[in-house]
mmCIF file of C-alpha atoms in Angstrom:
data_model
loop_
_atom_site.group_PDB
_atom_site.id
_atom_site.type_symbol
_atom_site.label_atom_id
_atom_site.label_comp_id
_atom_site.label_asym_id
_atom_site.label_seq_id
_atom_site.Cartn_x
_atom_site.Cartn_y
_atom_site.Cartn_z
ATOM 1 C CA MET R 1 7.837 26.221 25.356
ATOM 2 C CA TYR R 2 9.857 23.854 22.691
ATOM 3 C CA PHE R 3 11.112 25.846 20.017
ATOM 4 C CA LEU R 4 11.671 23.877 16.709
ATOM 5 C CA THR R 5 14.487 23.986 14.737
ATOM 6 C CA ASP R 6 15.345 22.750 11.048
ATOM 7 C CA GLU R 7 15.625 19.478 12.238
ATOM 8 C CA LEU R 8 12.550 17.160 11.559
ATOM 9 C CA ILE R 9 11.504 16.543 15.007
ATOM 10 C CA PHE R 10 8.576 17.445 17.616
ATOM 11 C CA PRO R 11 8.402 16.813 21.078
ATOM 12 C CA SER R 12 6.494 14.629 22.900
ATOM 13 C CA VAL R 13 2.744 15.659 22.828
ATOM 14 C CA GLU R 14 2.550 15.204 26.400
ATOM 15 C CA SER R 15 4.476 18.224 26.959
ATOM 16 C CA ALA R 16 1.931 20.495 25.598
ATOM 17 C CA ASN R 17 0.527 23.456 27.827
ATOM 18 C CA VAL R 18 -3.022 23.346 29.357
ATOM 19 C CA GLU R 19 -4.529 25.046 26.172
ATOM 20 C CA GLY R 20 -2.756 22.052 23.862
ATOM 21 C CA LEU R 21 -0.126 24.320 22.550
ATOM 22 C CA LEU R 22 2.856 22.579 21.903
ATOM 23 C CA ALA R 23 5.814 24.206 20.018
ATOM 24 C CA VAL R 24 6.588 27.297 17.979
ATOM 25 C CA GLY R 25 8.576 27.767 14.845
ATOM 26 C CA GLY R 26 9.971 25.524 12.051
ATOM 27 C CA ASP R 27 8.341 25.141 9.004
ATOM 28 C CA LEU R 28 5.368 23.892 6.797
ATOM 29 C CA SER R 29 7.367 21.594 4.573
ATOM 30 C CA PRO R 30 5.421 18.447 3.567
ATOM 31 C CA GLU R 31 7.616 16.514 5.543
ATOM 32 C CA ARG R 32 7.181 18.421 8.773
ATOM 33 C CA LEU R 33 3.396 18.337 8.148
ATOM 34 C CA LEU R 34 3.081 15.001 7.726
ATOM 35 C CA LEU R 35 5.038 13.976 10.707
ATOM 36 C CA ALA R 36 3.090 16.220 12.832
ATOM 37 C CA TYR R 37 -0.246 14.840 11.953
ATOM 38 C CA GLN R 38 1.034 11.037 12.347
ATOM 39 C CA ASN R 39 1.672 12.241 15.923
ATOM 40 C CA GLY R 40 -1.214 13.963 16.946
ATOM 41 C CA ILE R 41 -0.097 17.431 16.106
ATOM 42 C CA PHE R 42 -1.608 20.117 13.711
ATOM 43 C CA PRO R 43 -0.495 23.721 12.935
ATOM 44 C CA TRP R 44 -3.087 26.446 13.799
ATOM 45 C CA PHE R 45 -1.914 30.128 13.833
ATOM 46 C CA ASP R 46 -2.528 33.365 11.907
ATOM 47 C CA ASN R 47 -0.815 36.215 9.865
ATOM 48 C CA ASP R 48 0.632 38.066 12.645
ATOM 49 C CA SER R 49 1.944 34.749 14.433
ATOM 50 C CA ILE R 50 4.578 32.664 14.106
ATOM 51 C CA ILE R 51 3.991 29.067 13.354
ATOM 52 C CA LEU R 52 2.413 27.563 16.335
ATOM 53 C CA TRP R 53 1.858 23.729 16.460
ATOM 54 C CA TRP R 54 -0.986 22.209 18.679
ATOM 55 C CA SER R 55 -2.205 18.969 20.499
ATOM 56 C CA PRO R 56 -5.113 19.659 22.900
ATOM 57 C CA ASP R 57 -6.390 17.572 25.314
ATOM 58 C CA PRO R 58 -9.229 16.569 25.453
ATOM 59 C CA ARG R 59 -9.511 15.800 21.283
ATOM 60 C CA MET R 60 -12.794 15.996 19.417
ATOM 61 C CA ILE R 61 -13.244 13.027 17.244
ATOM 62 C CA LEU R 62 -16.206 11.166 15.154
ATOM 63 C CA TYR R 63 -16.246 7.496 14.939
ATOM 64 C CA PRO R 64 -17.434 7.182 11.447
ATOM 65 C CA ASP R 65 -20.347 4.936 11.969
ATOM 66 C CA GLN R 66 -21.616 7.301 14.754
ATOM 67 C CA ILE R 67 -22.529 10.131 12.046
ATOM 68 C CA LYS R 68 -26.030 11.540 13.124
ATOM 69 C CA ILE R 69 -28.338 12.414 10.469
ATOM 70 C CA SER R 70 -30.855 14.647 11.138
ATOM 71 C CA LYS R 71 -34.442 14.084 9.778
ATOM 72 C CA SER R 72 -34.070 17.332 7.644
ATOM 73 C CA MET R 73 -30.712 15.979 6.149
ATOM 74 C CA ARG R 74 -31.968 12.758 5.402
ATOM 75 C CA LYS R 75 -34.666 14.847 3.361
ATOM 76 C CA VAL R 76 -31.971 16.713 1.629
ATOM 77 C CA ILE R 77 -29.889 13.404 0.608
ATOM 78 C CA ARG R 78 -33.312 11.693 -0.706
ATOM 79 C CA ASN R 79 -33.999 14.582 -2.895
ATOM 80 C CA ASN R 80 -30.736 14.787 -4.496
ATOM 81 C CA GLN R 81 -30.400 18.377 -3.866
ATOM 82 C CA PHE R 82 -26.438 17.895 -3.672
ATOM 83 C CA ARG R 83 -24.118 15.463 -5.518
ATOM 84 C CA LEU R 84 -20.280 14.769 -4.511
ATOM 85 C CA THR R 85 -17.070 14.813 -5.903
ATOM 86 C CA LYS R 86 -13.626 14.519 -4.570
ATOM 87 C CA ASN R 87 -10.281 15.833 -5.118
ATOM 88 C CA THR R 88 -11.621 17.536 -8.386
ATOM 89 C CA CYS R 89 -11.381 21.183 -7.307
ATOM 90 C CA PHE R 90 -8.985 21.101 -4.061
ATOM 91 C CA ARG R 91 -7.600 24.655 -4.802
ATOM 92 C CA LYS R 92 -11.401 26.082 -4.783
ATOM 93 C CA VAL R 93 -12.048 24.363 -1.469
ATOM 94 C CA LEU R 94 -9.162 26.068 0.222
ATOM 95 C CA GLU R 95 -9.901 29.170 -0.826
ATOM 96 C CA TYR R 96 -13.577 29.062 0.086
ATOM 97 C CA CYS R 97 -12.696 27.712 3.533
ATOM 98 C CA SER R 98 -10.189 30.182 3.883
ATOM 99 C CA SER R 99 -12.298 33.184 2.712
ATOM 100 C CA VAL R 100 -16.713 32.134 3.856
ATOM 101 C CA PRO R 101 -17.114 34.304 6.934
ATOM 102 C CA ARG R 102 -18.035 31.866 9.933
ATOM 103 C CA GLU R 103 -20.178 32.917 12.844
ATOM 104 C CA GLY R 104 -18.111 34.140 15.636
ATOM 105 C CA GLN R 105 -14.972 34.400 14.051
ATOM 106 C CA GLU R 106 -12.969 37.086 12.632
ATOM 107 C CA GLY R 107 -10.505 36.594 9.705
ATOM 108 C CA THR R 108 -9.053 33.075 8.933
ATOM 109 C CA TRP R 109 -6.056 30.739 9.910
ATOM 110 C CA ILE R 110 -5.653 29.590 6.726
ATOM 111 C CA THR R 111 -3.048 31.961 5.678
ATOM 112 C CA GLN R 112 -1.067 31.721 2.228
ATOM 113 C CA ASP R 113 1.610 29.789 3.675
ATOM 114 C CA MET R 114 -0.746 27.191 4.758
ATOM 115 C CA LYS R 115 -2.608 27.183 1.276
ATOM 116 C CA ASN R 116 0.565 26.319 -0.412
ATOM 117 C CA ALA R 117 1.587 23.621 2.043
ATOM 118 C CA TYR R 118 -1.693 21.840 1.889
ATOM 119 C CA ILE R 119 -1.710 22.193 -2.139
ATOM 120 C CA GLU R 120 1.825 20.466 -1.907
ATOM 121 C CA LEU R 121 0.248 17.530 0.161
ATOM 122 C CA HIS R 122 -2.568 17.525 -2.114
ATOM 123 C CA GLU R 123 -0.268 17.100 -4.875
ATOM 124 C CA ARG R 124 1.497 13.896 -2.994
ATOM 125 C CA GLY R 125 -1.884 12.409 -2.436
ATOM 126 C CA ILE R 126 -2.329 13.033 1.232
ATOM 127 C CA ALA R 127 -4.739 15.858 1.389
ATOM 128 C CA LYS R 128 -7.648 15.285 0.107
ATOM 129 C CA SER R 129 -10.780 17.267 -0.609
ATOM 130 C CA TYR R 130 -14.862 16.475 -1.189
ATOM 131 C CA GLU R 131 -16.631 18.849 -2.951
ATOM 132 C CA VAL R 132 -20.573 19.290 -2.762
ATOM 133 C CA TRP R 133 -22.232 20.520 -5.989
ATOM 134 C CA GLU R 134 -25.630 22.324 -6.709
ATOM 135 C CA ASP R 135 -26.209 21.426 -10.253
ATOM 136 C CA ASP R 136 -22.695 22.603 -11.677
ATOM 137 C CA THR R 137 -22.156 25.390 -8.906
ATOM 138 C CA LEU R 138 -19.606 24.559 -5.846
ATOM 139 C CA VAL R 139 -21.677 25.186 -3.001
ATOM 140 C CA GLY R 140 -19.856 23.705 -0.009
ATOM 141 C CA GLY R 141 -16.939 21.157 0.827
ATOM 142 C CA LEU R 142 -14.335 20.168 3.093
ATOM 143 C CA TYR R 143 -10.511 19.415 2.939
ATOM 144 C CA GLY R 144 -8.509 17.378 5.464
ATOM 145 C CA VAL R 145 -5.279 14.827 5.752
ATOM 146 C CA ASP R 146 -5.555 11.633 5.226
ATOM 147 C CA LEU R 147 -3.548 8.981 6.963
ATOM 148 C CA GLY R 148 -4.745 5.577 5.822
ATOM 149 C CA ASN R 149 -6.962 4.909 9.138
ATOM 150 C CA VAL R 150 -7.624 8.215 10.529
ATOM 151 C CA PHE R 151 -8.957 11.445 8.302
ATOM 152 C CA CYS R 152 -7.493 14.581 10.095
ATOM 153 C CA GLY R 153 -10.463 17.089 9.163
ATOM 154 C CA GLU R 154 -9.039 20.627 8.466
ATOM 155 C CA SER R 155 -11.919 22.988 7.230
ATOM 156 C CA MET R 156 -15.183 23.127 5.749
ATOM 157 C CA PHE R 157 -17.470 25.526 3.923
ATOM 158 C CA SER R 158 -21.147 26.313 3.027
ATOM 159 C CA LEU R 159 -22.273 28.686 0.384
ATOM 160 C CA THR R 160 -26.025 27.352 1.048
ATOM 161 C CA SER R 161 -27.409 25.849 3.618
ATOM 162 C CA ASN R 162 -26.661 22.187 4.494
ATOM 163 C CA ALA R 163 -23.690 22.113 2.034
ATOM 164 C CA SER R 164 -20.802 21.282 4.208
ATOM 165 C CA LYS R 165 -23.267 18.770 6.547
ATOM 166 C CA PHE R 166 -23.671 16.766 2.984
ATOM 167 C CA ALA R 167 -19.751 16.643 2.884
ATOM 168 C CA PHE R 168 -19.383 15.537 6.431
ATOM 169 C CA ILE R 169 -21.787 12.944 6.262
ATOM 170 C CA LYS R 170 -20.827 11.249 3.112
ATOM 171 C CA LEU R 171 -17.146 11.580 4.643
ATOM 172 C CA ALA R 172 -18.218 9.581 7.460
ATOM 173 C CA GLU R 173 -19.865 6.974 5.252
ATOM 174 C CA GLU R 174 -17.415 6.196 2.879
ATOM 175 C CA LEU R 175 -14.419 6.012 6.078
ATOM 176 C CA GLN R 176 -16.990 3.755 7.749
ATOM 177 C CA ALA R 177 -17.071 1.791 4.759
ATOM 178 C CA LYS R 178 -13.452 1.859 4.825
ATOM 179 C CA GLU R 179 -13.232 0.564 7.955
ATOM 180 C CA TYR R 180 -11.364 3.826 8.938
ATOM 181 C CA LYS R 181 -11.116 4.081 13.092
ATOM 182 C CA VAL R 182 -11.662 7.959 13.348
ATOM 183 C CA ILE R 183 -12.030 11.168 11.766
ATOM 184 C CA ASP R 184 -10.297 13.870 13.866
ATOM 185 C CA CYS R 185 -12.089 16.938 14.537
ATOM 186 C CA GLN R 186 -9.591 18.632 16.626
ATOM 187 C CA LEU R 187 -11.383 21.203 18.835
ATOM 188 C CA HIS R 188 -14.709 21.153 20.056
ATOM 189 C CA THR R 189 -17.614 22.734 18.121
ATOM 190 C CA ASP R 190 -21.276 22.625 18.648
ATOM 191 C CA HIS R 191 -21.725 21.940 15.184
ATOM 192 C CA LEU R 192 -19.614 18.869 15.184
ATOM 193 C CA GLU R 193 -21.246 17.703 18.582
ATOM 194 C CA SER R 194 -24.652 18.209 17.045
ATOM 195 C CA MET R 195 -23.641 15.305 14.291
ATOM 196 C CA GLY R 196 -22.091 12.830 16.567
ATOM 197 C CA ALA R 197 -18.782 14.140 17.498
ATOM 198 C CA HIS R 198 -17.284 14.207 21.012
ATOM 199 C CA GLU R 199 -14.263 14.424 23.165
ATOM 200 C CA ILE R 200 -11.938 12.036 24.127
ATOM 201 C CA SER R 201 -8.660 12.367 25.848
ATOM 202 C CA ARG R 202 -5.431 13.075 24.004
ATOM 203 C CA LYS R 203 -3.681 9.862 24.959
ATOM 204 C CA GLU R 204 -6.999 7.442 24.110
ATOM 205 C CA PHE R 205 -6.670 9.911 20.572
ATOM 206 C CA MET R 206 -2.643 8.657 20.298
ATOM 207 C CA LYS R 207 -3.852 4.920 20.204
ATOM 208 C CA PHE R 208 -5.541 5.374 16.559
ATOM 209 C CA LEU R 209 -2.336 6.780 15.425
ATOM 210 C CA ASP R 210 -0.108 3.689 16.569
#
């Protein structure tokens, strides 16, 4: 196991263990976070843990042009039930992502230190939020780290049915138009798979970051 120091460096992702755990320690400075994402690494830990850095193999990704939109979601989009904004309330999206309960998940990995770190990345124009509104009420959204040709999704939330799906679809459509290579979904979930995401090898994923 690699223990990080104050030096701004990560080991090769090939040294991660079978679960994808690469290193522990270090800090959540904007510089270290950005270096991590640029090298296929992300932090994931809880309040009772030191900082853990991961680079799983395989990696869950979505090619933007392969987003799957169900018949029911097409109807939601046609009916203009939701509207989308970007980067208008990043902090609110972060708070909801950290507090809205998820089925099969106890608590949250988005600690206060994590919130502070991503807020600073947002203020530097690197972390982005997509917000979903029903009338004038925020009902869903997502946030992630924008590397310019790869978008690293971090978390999403819904206060009403289909709101996070709407955000994810609109993200994929925008990134497809901008010719982004891939959306990094990090780890497999059935929900993401149903929307077109799939697993590739870590080696293949790293090629998108070169």
